[in-house]
XYZ file of C-alpha atoms in Angstrom:
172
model
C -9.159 32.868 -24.456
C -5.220 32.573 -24.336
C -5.064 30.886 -20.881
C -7.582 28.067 -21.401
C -5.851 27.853 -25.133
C -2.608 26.652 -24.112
C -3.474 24.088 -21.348
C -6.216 22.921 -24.108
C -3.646 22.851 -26.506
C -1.416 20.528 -24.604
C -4.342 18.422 -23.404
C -4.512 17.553 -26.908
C -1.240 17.078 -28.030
C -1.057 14.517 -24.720
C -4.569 12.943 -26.031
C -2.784 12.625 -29.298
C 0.455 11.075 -28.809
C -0.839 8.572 -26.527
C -3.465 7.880 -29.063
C -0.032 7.203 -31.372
C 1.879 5.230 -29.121
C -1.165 2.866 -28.194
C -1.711 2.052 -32.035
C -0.964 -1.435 -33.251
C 2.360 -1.739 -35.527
C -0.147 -2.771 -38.182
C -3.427 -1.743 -39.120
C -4.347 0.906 -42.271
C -0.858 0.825 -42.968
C -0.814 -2.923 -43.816
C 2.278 -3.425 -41.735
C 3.529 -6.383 -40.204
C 1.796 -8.079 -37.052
C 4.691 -9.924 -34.885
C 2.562 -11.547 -32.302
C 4.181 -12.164 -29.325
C 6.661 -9.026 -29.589
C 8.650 -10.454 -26.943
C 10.003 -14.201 -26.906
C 11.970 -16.400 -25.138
C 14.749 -18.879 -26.832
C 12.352 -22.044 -28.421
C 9.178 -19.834 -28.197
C 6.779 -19.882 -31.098
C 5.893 -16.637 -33.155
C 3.053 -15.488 -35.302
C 3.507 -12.997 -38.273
C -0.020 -11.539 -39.493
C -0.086 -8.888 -42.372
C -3.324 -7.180 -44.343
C -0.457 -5.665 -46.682
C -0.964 -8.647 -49.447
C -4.897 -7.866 -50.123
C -7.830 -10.338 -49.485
C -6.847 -13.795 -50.040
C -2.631 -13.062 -50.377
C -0.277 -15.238 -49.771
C 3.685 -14.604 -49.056
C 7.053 -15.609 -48.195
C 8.651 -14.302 -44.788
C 12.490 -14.218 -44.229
C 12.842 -15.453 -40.383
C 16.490 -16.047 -40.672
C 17.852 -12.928 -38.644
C 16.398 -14.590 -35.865
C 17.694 -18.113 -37.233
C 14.588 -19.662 -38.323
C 14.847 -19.264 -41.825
C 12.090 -18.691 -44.007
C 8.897 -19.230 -43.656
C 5.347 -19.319 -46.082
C 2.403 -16.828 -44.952
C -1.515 -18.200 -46.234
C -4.779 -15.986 -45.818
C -6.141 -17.002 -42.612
C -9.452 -17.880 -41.566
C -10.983 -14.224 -42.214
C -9.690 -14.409 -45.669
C -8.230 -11.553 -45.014
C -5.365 -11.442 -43.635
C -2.341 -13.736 -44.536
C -0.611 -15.305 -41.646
C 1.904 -17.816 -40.417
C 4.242 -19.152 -38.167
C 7.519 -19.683 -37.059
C 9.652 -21.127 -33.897
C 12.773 -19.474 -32.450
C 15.403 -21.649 -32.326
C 16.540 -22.325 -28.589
C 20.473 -20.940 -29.723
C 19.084 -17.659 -30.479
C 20.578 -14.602 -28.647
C 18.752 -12.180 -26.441
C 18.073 -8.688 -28.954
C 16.143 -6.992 -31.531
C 15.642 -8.822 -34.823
C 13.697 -7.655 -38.527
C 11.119 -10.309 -39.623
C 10.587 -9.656 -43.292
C 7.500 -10.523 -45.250
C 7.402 -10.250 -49.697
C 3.825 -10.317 -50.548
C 3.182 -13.043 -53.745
C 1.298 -10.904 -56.263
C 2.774 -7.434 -55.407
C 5.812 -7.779 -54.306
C 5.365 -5.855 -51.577
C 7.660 -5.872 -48.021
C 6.939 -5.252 -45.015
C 8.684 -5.355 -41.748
C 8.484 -6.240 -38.137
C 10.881 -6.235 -35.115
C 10.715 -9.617 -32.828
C 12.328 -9.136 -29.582
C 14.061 -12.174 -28.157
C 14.880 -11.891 -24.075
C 16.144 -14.422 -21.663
C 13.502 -14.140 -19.745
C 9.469 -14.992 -20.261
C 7.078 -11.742 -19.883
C 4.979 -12.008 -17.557
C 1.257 -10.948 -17.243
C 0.438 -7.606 -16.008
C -0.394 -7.875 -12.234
C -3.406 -5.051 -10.749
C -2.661 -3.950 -7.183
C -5.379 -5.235 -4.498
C -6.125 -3.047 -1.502
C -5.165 0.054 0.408
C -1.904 2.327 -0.288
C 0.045 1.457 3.060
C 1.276 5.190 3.067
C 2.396 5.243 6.599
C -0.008 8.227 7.098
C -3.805 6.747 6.593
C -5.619 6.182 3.611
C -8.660 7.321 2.621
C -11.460 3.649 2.998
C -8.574 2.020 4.780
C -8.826 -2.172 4.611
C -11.320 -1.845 8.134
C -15.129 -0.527 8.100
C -14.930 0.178 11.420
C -11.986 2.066 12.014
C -13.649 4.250 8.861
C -16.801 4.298 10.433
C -15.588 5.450 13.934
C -13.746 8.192 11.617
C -16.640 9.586 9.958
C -18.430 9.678 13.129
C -15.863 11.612 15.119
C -15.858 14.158 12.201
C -19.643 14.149 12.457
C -19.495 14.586 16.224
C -16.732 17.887 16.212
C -18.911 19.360 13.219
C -22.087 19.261 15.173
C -20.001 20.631 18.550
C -19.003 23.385 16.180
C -21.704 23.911 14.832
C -23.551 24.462 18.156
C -20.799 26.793 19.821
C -21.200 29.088 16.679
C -24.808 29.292 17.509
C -24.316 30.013 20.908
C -21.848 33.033 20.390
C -23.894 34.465 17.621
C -26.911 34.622 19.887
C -24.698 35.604 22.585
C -25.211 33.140 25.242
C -21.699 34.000 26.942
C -18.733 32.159 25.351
């Protein structure tokens, strides 16, 4: 029971954190949505929040960043009260709090915007074999891999037979 325990036991704890780390900055907690994360200098942003209740409206405080302020109205869903904002093209590259006062509450919540120099760019999937230097194992050619497979096929069968042989001891 203790040895499957402890690798079990971190299984889980690896399950869990990356369960943490892959949850949205808002959500139950009625946080605040900074949509894109990163921008470029000029770029626009979108702040989103479910922290003001259905139908909330609110005032966010852009100005770290240089945009000033900046209203927030329920969006289409009702829900949710959203709105928008453009980085000015001065802005430095760095980390900056976007701050959002719900109307009725009073409530703030937070968000960190990330201005960089650069754009960021889609994520790219790999296409084909690993060039490992040693083989792969479906290479980028059928018939090199079939010519493989049949070699192995051949030297198990010659095997196979030369066992046979020396077990009914036909001399080798």
């Amino acid at each position: 029971m203790r040895r499957t325990a402890r690798p079990l036991t971190g299984t889980v704890l690896a399950v869990a954190a990356a369960a943490l780390a892959a949850a949205p900055a808002y959500g139950a907690a009625g946080g605040l949505e900074v949509s894109p994360s990163s921008v470029v200098p000029g770029g626009q942003v979108t702040v989103r929040t479910a922290a003001c209740g259905d139908g909330g409206t609110a005032t966010g405080d852009a100005s770290a960043v240089g945009a000033g302020s900046l209203g927030l109205a329920p969006g289409p869903d009702g829900q949710d009260a959203t709105g928008r904002f453009r980085v000015p093209p001065s802005a430095q590259p760095g980390t900056y709090e976007i701050t959002v006062t719900c109307g009725g509450s009073g409530r703030v919540v937070t968000g960190d915007l990330v201005v960089t120099l650069t754009a960021v760019r889609q994520q790219v999937h790999p296409r084909g074999s690993v060039k490992t230097g040693v083989g792969g194992t479906l290479g980028p050619d059928p018939v090199q891999t079939a010519a493989g497979v049949a070699a192995l096929a051949v030297a198990a069968a010659g095997g196979t037979w030369l066992l046979h042989r020396r077990a009914r001891g036909d001399g080798i």
